[in-house]
Coordinates of C-alpha atoms in Angstrom, one line a residue:
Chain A
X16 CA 355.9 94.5 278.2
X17 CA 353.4 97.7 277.8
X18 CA 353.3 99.3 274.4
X19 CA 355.3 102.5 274.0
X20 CA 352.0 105.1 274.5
X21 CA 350.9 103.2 277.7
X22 CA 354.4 103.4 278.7
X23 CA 353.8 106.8 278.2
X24 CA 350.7 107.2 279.9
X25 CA 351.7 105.3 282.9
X26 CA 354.4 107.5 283.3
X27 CA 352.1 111.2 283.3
X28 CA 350.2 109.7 285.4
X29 CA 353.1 109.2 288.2
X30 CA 354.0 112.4 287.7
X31 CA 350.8 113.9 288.5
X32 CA 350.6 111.8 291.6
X33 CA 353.7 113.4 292.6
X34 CA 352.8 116.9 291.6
X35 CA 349.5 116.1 293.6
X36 CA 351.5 115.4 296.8
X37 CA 353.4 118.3 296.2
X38 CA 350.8 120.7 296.2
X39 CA 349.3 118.7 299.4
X40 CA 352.9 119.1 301.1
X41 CA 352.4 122.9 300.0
X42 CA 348.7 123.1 301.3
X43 CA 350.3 121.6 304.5
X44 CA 352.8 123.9 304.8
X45 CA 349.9 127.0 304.6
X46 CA 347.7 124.9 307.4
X47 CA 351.1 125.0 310.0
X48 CA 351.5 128.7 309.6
X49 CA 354.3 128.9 307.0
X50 CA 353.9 130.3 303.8
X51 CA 354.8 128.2 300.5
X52 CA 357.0 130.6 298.5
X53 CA 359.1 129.9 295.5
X54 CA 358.7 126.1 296.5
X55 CA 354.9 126.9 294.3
X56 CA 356.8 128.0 291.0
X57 CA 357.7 124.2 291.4
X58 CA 353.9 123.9 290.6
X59 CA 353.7 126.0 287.8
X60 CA 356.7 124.3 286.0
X61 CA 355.2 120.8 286.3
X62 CA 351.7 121.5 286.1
X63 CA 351.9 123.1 282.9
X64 CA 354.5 120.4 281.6
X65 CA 352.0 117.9 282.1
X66 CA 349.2 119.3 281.2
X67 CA 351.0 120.0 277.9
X68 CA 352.0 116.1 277.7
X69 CA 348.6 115.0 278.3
X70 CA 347.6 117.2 275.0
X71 CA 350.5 115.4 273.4
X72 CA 349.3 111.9 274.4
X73 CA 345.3 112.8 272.8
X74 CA 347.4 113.8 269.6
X75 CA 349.7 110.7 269.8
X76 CA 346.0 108.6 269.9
X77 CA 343.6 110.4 267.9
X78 CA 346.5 109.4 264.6
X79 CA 345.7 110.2 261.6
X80 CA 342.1 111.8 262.5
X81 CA 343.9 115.2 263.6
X82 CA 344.1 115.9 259.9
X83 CA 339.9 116.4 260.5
X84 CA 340.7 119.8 262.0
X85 CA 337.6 121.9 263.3
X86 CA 338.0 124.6 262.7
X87 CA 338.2 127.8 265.6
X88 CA 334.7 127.6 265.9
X89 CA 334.1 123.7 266.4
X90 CA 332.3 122.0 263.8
X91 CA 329.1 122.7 262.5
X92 CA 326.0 121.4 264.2
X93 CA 325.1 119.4 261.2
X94 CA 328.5 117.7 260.9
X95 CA 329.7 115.0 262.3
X96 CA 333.4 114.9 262.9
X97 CA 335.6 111.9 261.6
X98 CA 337.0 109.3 263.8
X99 CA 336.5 108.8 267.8
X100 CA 335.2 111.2 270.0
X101 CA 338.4 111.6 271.3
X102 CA 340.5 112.8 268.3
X103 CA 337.6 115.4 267.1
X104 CA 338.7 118.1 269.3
X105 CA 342.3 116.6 270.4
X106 CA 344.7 119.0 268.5
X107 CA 343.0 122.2 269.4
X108 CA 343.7 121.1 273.3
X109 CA 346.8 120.2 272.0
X110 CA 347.4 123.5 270.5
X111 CA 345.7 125.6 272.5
X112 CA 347.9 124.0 275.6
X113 CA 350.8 125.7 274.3
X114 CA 350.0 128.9 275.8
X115 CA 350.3 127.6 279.5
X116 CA 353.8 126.9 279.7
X117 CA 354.0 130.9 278.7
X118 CA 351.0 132.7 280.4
X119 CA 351.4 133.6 284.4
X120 CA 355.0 134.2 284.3
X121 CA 357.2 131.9 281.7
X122 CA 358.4 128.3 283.1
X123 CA 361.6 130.1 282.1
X124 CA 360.7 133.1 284.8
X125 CA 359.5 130.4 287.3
X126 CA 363.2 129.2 287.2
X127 CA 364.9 132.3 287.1
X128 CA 362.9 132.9 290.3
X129 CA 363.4 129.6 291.9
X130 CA 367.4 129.8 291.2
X131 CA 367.3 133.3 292.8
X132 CA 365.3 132.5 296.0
X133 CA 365.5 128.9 296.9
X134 CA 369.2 128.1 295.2
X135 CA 370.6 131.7 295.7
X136 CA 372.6 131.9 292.8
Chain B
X24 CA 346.9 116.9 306.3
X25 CA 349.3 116.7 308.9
X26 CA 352.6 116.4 307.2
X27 CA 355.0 117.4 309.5
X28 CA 357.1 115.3 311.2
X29 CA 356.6 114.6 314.8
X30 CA 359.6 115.6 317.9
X31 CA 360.7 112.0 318.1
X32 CA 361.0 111.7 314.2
X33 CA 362.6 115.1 314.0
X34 CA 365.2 114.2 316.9
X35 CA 366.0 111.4 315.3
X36 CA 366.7 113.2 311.9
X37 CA 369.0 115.4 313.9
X38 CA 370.9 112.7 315.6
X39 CA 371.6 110.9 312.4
X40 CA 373.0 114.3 310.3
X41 CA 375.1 115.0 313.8
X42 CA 376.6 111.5 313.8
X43 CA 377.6 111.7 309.5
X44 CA 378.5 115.4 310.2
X45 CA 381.0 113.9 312.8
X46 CA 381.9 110.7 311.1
X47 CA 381.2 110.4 307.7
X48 CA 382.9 113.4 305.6
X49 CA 383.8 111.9 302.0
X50 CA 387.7 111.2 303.6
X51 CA 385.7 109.1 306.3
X52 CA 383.6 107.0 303.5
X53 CA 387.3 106.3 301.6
X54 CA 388.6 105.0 304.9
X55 CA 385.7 102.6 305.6
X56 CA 385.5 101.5 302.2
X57 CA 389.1 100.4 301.9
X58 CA 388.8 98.4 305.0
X59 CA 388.3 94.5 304.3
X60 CA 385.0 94.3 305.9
X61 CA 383.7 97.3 303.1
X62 CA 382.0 98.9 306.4
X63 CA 382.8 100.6 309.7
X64 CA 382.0 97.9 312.6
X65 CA 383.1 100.7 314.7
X66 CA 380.3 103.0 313.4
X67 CA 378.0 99.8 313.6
X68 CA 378.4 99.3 317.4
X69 CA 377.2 103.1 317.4
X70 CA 374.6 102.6 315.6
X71 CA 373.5 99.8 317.8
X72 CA 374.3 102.0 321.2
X73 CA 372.3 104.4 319.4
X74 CA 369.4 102.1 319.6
X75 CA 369.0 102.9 315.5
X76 CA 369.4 98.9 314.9
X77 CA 366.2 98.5 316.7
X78 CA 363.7 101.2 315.1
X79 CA 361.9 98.9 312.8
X80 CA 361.0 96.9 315.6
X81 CA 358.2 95.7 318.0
X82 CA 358.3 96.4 321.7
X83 CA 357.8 92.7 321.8
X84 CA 361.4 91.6 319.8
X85 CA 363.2 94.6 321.4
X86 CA 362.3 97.5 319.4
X87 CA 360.8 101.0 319.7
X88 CA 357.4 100.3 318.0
X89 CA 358.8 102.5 314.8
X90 CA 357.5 101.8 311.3
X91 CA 358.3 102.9 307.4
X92 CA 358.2 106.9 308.7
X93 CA 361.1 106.6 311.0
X94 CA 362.8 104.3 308.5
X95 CA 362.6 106.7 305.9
X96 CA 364.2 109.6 308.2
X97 CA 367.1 107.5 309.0
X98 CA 367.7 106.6 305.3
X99 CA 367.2 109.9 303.9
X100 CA 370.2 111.3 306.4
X101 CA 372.2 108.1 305.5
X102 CA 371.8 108.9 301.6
X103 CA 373.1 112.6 301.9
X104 CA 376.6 110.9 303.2
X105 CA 376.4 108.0 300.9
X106 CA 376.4 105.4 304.5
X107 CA 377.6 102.0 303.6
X108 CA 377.0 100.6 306.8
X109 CA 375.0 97.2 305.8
X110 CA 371.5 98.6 307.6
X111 CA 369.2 97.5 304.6
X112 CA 370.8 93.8 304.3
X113 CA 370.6 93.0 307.9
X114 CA 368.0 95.0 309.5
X115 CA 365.4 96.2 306.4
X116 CA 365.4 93.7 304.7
X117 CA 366.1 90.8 307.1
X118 CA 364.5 92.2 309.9
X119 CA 361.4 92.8 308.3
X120 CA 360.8 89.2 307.3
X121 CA 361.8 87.9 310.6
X122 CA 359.4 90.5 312.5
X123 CA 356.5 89.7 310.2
X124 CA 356.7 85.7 310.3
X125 CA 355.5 83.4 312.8
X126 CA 358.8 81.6 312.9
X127 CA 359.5 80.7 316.3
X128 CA 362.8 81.4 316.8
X129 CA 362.5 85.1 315.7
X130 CA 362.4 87.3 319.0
X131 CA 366.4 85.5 319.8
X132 CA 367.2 86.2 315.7
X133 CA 365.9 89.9 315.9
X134 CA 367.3 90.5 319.2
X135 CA 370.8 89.4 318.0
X136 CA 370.5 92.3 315.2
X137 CA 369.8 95.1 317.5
X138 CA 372.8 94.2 319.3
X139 CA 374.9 94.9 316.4
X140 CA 376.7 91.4 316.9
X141 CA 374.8 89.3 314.6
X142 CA 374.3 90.0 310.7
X143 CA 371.4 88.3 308.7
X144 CA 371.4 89.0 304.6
X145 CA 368.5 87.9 302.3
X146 CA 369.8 85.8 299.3
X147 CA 367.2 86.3 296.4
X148 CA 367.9 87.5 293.1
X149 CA 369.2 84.2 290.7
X150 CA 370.7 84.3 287.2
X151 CA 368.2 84.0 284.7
X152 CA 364.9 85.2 285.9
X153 CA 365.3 88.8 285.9
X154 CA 363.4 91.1 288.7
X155 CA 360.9 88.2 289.2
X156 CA 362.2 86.8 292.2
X157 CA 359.9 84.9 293.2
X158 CA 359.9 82.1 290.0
X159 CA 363.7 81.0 291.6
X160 CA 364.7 77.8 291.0
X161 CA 366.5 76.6 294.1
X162 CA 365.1 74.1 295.5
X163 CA 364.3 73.3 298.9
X164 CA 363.3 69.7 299.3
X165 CA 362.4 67.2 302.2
X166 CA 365.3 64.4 302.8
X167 CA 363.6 62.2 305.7
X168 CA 362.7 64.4 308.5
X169 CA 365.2 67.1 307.6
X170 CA 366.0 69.4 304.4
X171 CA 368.4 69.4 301.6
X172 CA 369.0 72.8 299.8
X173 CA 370.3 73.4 296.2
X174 CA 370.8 76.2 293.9
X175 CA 372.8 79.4 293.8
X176 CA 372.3 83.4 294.6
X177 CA 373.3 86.3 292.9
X178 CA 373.9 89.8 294.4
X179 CA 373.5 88.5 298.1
X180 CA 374.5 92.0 299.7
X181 CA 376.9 91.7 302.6
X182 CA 377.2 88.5 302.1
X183 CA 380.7 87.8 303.2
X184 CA 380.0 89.2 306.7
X185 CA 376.7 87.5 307.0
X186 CA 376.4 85.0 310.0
X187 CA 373.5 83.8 308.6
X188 CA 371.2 84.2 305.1
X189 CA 367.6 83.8 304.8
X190 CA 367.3 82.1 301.3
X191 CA 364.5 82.2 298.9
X192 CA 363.9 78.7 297.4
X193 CA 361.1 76.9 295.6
X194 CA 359.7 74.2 298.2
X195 CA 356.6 71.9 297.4
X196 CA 356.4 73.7 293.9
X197 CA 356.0 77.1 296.4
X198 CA 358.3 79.8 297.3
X199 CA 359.6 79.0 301.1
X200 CA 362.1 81.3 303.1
X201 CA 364.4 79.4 305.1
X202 CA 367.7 79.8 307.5
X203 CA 371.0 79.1 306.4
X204 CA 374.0 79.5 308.4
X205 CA 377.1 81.2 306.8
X206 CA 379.8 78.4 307.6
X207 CA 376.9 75.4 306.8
X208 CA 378.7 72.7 305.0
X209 CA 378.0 72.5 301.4
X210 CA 377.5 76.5 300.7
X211 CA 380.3 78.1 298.8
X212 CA 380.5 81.9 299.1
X213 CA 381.9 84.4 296.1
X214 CA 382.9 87.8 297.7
X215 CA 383.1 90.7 295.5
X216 CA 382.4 94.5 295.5
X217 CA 379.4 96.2 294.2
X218 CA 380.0 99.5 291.9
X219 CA 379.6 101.8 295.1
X220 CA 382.4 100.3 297.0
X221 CA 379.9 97.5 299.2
X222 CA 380.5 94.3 299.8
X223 CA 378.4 91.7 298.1
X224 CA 378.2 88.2 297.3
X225 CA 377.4 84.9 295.0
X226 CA 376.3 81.6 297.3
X227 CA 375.9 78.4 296.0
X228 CA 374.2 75.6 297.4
X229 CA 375.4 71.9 297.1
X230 CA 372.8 69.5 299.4
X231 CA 373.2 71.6 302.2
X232 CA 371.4 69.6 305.3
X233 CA 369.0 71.7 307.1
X234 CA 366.9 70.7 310.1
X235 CA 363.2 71.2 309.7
X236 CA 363.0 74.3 311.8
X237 CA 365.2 76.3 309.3
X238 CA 362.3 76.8 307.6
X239 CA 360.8 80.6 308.0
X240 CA 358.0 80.3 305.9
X241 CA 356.4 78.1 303.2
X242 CA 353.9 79.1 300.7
X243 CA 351.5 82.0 300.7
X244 CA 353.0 83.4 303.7
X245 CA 356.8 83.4 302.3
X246 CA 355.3 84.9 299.3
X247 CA 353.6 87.5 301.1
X248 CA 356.6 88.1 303.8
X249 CA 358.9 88.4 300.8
X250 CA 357.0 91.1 298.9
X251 CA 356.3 92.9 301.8
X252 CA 360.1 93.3 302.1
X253 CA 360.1 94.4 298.9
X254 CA 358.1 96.9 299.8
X255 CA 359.7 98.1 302.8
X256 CA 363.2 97.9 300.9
X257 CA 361.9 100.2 298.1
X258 CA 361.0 102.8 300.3
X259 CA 364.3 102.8 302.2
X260 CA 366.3 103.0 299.4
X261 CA 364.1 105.6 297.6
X262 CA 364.5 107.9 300.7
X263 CA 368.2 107.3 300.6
X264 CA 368.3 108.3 297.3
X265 CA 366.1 111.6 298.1
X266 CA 369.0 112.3 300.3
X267 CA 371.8 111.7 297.8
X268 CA 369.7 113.7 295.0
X269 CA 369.6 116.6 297.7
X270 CA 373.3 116.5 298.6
X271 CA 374.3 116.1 294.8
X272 CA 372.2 118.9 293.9
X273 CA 373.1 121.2 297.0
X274 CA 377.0 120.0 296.2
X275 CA 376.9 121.1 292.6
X276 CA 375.2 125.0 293.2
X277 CA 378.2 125.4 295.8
X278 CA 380.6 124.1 293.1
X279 CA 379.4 126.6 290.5
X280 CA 379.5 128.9 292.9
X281 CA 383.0 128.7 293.3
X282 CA 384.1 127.9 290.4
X283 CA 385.6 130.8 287.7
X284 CA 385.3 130.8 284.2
X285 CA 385.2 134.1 281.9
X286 CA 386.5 136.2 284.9
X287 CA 383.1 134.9 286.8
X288 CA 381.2 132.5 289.0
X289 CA 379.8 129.8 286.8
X290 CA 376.5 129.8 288.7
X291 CA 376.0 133.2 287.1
X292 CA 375.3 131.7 283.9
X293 CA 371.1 131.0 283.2
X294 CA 371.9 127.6 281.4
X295 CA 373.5 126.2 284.5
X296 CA 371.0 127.9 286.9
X297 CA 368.4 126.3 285.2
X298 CA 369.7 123.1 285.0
X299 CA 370.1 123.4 288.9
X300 CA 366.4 124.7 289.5
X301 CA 365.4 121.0 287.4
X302 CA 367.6 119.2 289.8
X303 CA 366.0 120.8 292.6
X304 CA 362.8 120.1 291.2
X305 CA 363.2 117.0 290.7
X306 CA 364.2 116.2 294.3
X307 CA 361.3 117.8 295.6
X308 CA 359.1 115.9 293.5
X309 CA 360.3 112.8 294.4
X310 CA 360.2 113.7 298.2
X311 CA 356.5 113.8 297.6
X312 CA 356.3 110.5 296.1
X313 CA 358.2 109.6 299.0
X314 CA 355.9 110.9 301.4
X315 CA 353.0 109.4 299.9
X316 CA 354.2 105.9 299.6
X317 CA 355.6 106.1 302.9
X318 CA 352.1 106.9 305.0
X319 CA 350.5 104.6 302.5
X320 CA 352.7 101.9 303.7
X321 CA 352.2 102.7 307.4
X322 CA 348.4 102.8 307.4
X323 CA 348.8 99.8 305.3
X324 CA 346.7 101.0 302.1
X325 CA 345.9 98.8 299.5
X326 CA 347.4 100.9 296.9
X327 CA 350.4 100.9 298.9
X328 CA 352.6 98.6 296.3
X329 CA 351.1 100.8 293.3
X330 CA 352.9 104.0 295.0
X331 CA 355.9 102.2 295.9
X332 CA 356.5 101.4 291.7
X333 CA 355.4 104.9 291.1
X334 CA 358.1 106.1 293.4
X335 CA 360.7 103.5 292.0
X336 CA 360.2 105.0 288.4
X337 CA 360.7 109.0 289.8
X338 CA 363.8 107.4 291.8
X339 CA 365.5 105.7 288.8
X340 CA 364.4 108.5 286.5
X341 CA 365.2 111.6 289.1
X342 CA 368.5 109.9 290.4
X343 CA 369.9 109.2 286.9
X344 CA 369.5 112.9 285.5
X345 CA 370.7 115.0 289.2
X346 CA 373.6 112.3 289.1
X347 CA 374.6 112.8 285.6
X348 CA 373.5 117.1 285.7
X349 CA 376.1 116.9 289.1
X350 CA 379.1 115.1 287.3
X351 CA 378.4 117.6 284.4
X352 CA 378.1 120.6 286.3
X353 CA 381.6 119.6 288.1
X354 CA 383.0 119.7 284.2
X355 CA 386.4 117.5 284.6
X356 CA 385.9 117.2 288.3
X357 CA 383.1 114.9 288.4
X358 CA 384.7 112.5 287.3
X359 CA 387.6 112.3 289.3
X360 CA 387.6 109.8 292.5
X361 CA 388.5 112.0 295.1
X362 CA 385.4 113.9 294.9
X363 CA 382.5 112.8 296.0
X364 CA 380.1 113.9 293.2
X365 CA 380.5 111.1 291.1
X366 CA 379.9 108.6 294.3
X367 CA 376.7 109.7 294.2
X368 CA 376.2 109.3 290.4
X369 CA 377.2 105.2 291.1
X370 CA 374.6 105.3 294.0
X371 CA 371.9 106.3 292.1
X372 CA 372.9 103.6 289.3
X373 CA 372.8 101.1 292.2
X374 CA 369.9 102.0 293.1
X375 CA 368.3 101.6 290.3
X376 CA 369.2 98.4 289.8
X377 CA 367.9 96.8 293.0
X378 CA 364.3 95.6 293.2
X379 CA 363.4 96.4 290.1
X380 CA 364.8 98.7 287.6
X381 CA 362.7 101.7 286.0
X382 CA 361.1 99.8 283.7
X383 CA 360.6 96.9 285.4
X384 CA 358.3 99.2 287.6
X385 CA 356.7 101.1 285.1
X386 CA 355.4 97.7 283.7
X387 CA 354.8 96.4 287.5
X388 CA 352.8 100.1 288.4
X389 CA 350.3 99.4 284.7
X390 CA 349.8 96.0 285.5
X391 CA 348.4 96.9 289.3

């Protein structure tokens, strides 16, 4: 049995295999003549999900060394930050991830525009 | 990337939605379930007339040469109507241990499918060990020059219209893959019906006497045959359910569609639109995990296995959220028998259940 974060982990990294092959089938699609069309908000939606859960999972790992924020600026050439390389700038990803789910068009837009041209409702 | 489908694959993908458009509207499904056999032997004739019994196949044992793409076509068109005709039993899963091994007597065996007159099911799953097949503990065991078989199977689909079953059993300390006939004298045979409406079955095995050349496959190469079926049977019933999840999800925008509430359609409502774009979504995600593991499997890619647990978890995952979004979309309807919405729902449970649940393969995809 895999602990709860590889469980986790494991699971991302399926779905970016499938988002992957989705953005192949939609590469396809362009290199047969077509055109991929709302099908790419599809893209959008999961891309920036899991992008956003990656930032989540750095978090989830870097424990209690997010308190060592630093700073907007980074931290200063003659510190060193606390705790793994990996938790020094983890939370500001983490944070700073929250805008993609909101910048080119909302996730919310990319369904209202999905519902509207591919479901028709 | 060439990921279109070729003319052969795309006239079979037409034949198949003109014969469930034909046969297989929900009415048609109730019929056929009801029946004692739990399938159409009618539709199973067609099916062999067709020449759709034989697609797996070599030229050599009577078949067209097809592999995992063609299987996938077929099963994705099956899933949309929910097809309970026993194709995975006797020819996905059978068929492809028979066509892989060197046993002797296959070309007669796999001939006998593709006429639609002879049924083989695979008896493997046993109380107590889980998803781990292969650490079974019926035994197969030499008695002179001949065999002795003991044990019991669980979940043995088909299995009361089997003529024969290829059981799993533990031989030499090794996993072996051997022949039994249904009426062999000392099996015992439990009929029941699965949560979709199927036919399934519990044998048990009391020193039943086998000749020598019952035996399929012994050791590395049963191990090897078996897993590949695995395999094979994964990906069929992962591009069923990309059917089911596109009907169900298809089904439930018409519903809301129709449906009035507040002196308007349903669909007009943004909560239930959305909810219907992340069913959609999810299908289409799942189709390309679908895709992937299917030319993985046909080039034969090493990471082959990987993808097929990858796609198992996005099956078990996708199929239980568009199954429960349907039923709740439907309100009081979906979950009422005579519609077909919450049919679907009890497919994707089954699904999930065979081979390997969700987190049996997210444990199986870290471990690879």
């Amino acid at each position: 049995m895999i602990s709860d974060l590889n469980k986790k982990i494991a699971e991302v990294e399926i779905d970016l295999m499938a988002l992957e092959f989705t953005e192949l089938r939609a590469l396809a699609a362009i290199a047969g003549g077509g055109h991929p069309g709302a099908e790419s908000s599809i893209l959008k939606i999961r891309g920036t999900e899991i992008q956003q859960r990656i930032s989540e999972l750095f978090v989830e790992a870097a424990g209690q060394y997010i308190l060592a924020y630093e700073g907007p600026d980074g931290f200063e050439s003659n510190k060193t930050p606390a705790g793994p390389d990996h938790a020094s700038d983890s939370v500001a990803h983490y944070l700073n991830f929250r805008k993609t789910s909101i910048y080119g068009g909302s996730n919310e837009i990319q369904k209202n525009i999905i519902a509207k041209a591919i479901l028709g409702v | 990337m060439n990921l279109n489908y070729s003319d052969e694959q795309n006239m079979l993908r037409e034949q198949v939605l003109k014969f469930c458009e034909t046969n297989y509207d929900f009415t048609d499904r109730e019929k056929i379930l009801e029946s004692e056999v739990g399938y159409s032997t009618e539709n199973w004739k067609e099916f062999a007339e067709l020449g759709w019994l034989a697609v797996p196949f070599s030229e050599d044992n009577g078949g067209y040469n097809f592999g995992p793409i063609e299987l996938t076509v077929l099963f994705e068109e099956f899933g949309k109507s929910l097809v309970v005709e026993p194709y995975l039993s006797s020819v996905v899963m059978s068929g492809t241990i028979l066509e892989n091994s060197n046993y002797p007597a296959k070309q007669a065996l796999l001939e006998s499918i593709i006429s639609g007159d002879h049924q083989i099911s695979v008896a493997y799953a046993e109380a107590n060990i889980g998803y781990n097949f292969l650490d079974c503990v019926t035994s197969l065991d030499a008695q002179g020059d001949n065999l002795v078989l003991n044990g019991s199977k669980t979940i043995v689909l088909n299995a009361a219209n089997s003529n024969q079953f290829i059981v799993l059993a533990i031989h030499d300390g090794k996993p072996a893959l051997v022949l039994v006939n249904s009426d062999a004298s000392g099996l015992e045979l439990q009929s029941f019906r699965t949560l979709d409406g199927q036919t399934c079955g519990e044998l048990t095995f009391e020193n039943v006497a086998l000749n020598s050349d019952a035996l399929i496959a012994s050791g590395d190469e049963a191990t090897a045959l078996f897993n590949q079926m695995i395999d094979v049977s994964i990906l069929c019933i992962s591009a069923e359910a990309v059917g089911a999840m596109t009907s169900a999800y298809q089904k439930t925008v018409q519903y809301t569609k129709e449906r009035e509430q507040f002196s308007q359609p349903i669909s007009n409502f943004q909560v239930l639109q959305h909810r219907m774009v992340d069913m959609f979504v999810e299908t289409e995600i799942t189709k390309s995990l679908l895709i992937k593991a299917t030319l993985q499997l046909d080039s034969k890619d090493a990471e082959a296995s990987k993808t097929i647990s990858a796609l198992k978890v996005q099956v078990g995952k996708a199929g239980k959220y568009i199954g429960q979004q349907a039923v709740q979309l439907h309100g009081g309807m979906g979950v009422s028998n005579e519609m077909s919405i919450g049919h679907y729902l009890k497919r994707f449970t089954v699904i999930d259940s065979m081979f390997g649940n969700t987190q049996h393969h997210i444990n199986k995809y870290s471990s690879l």
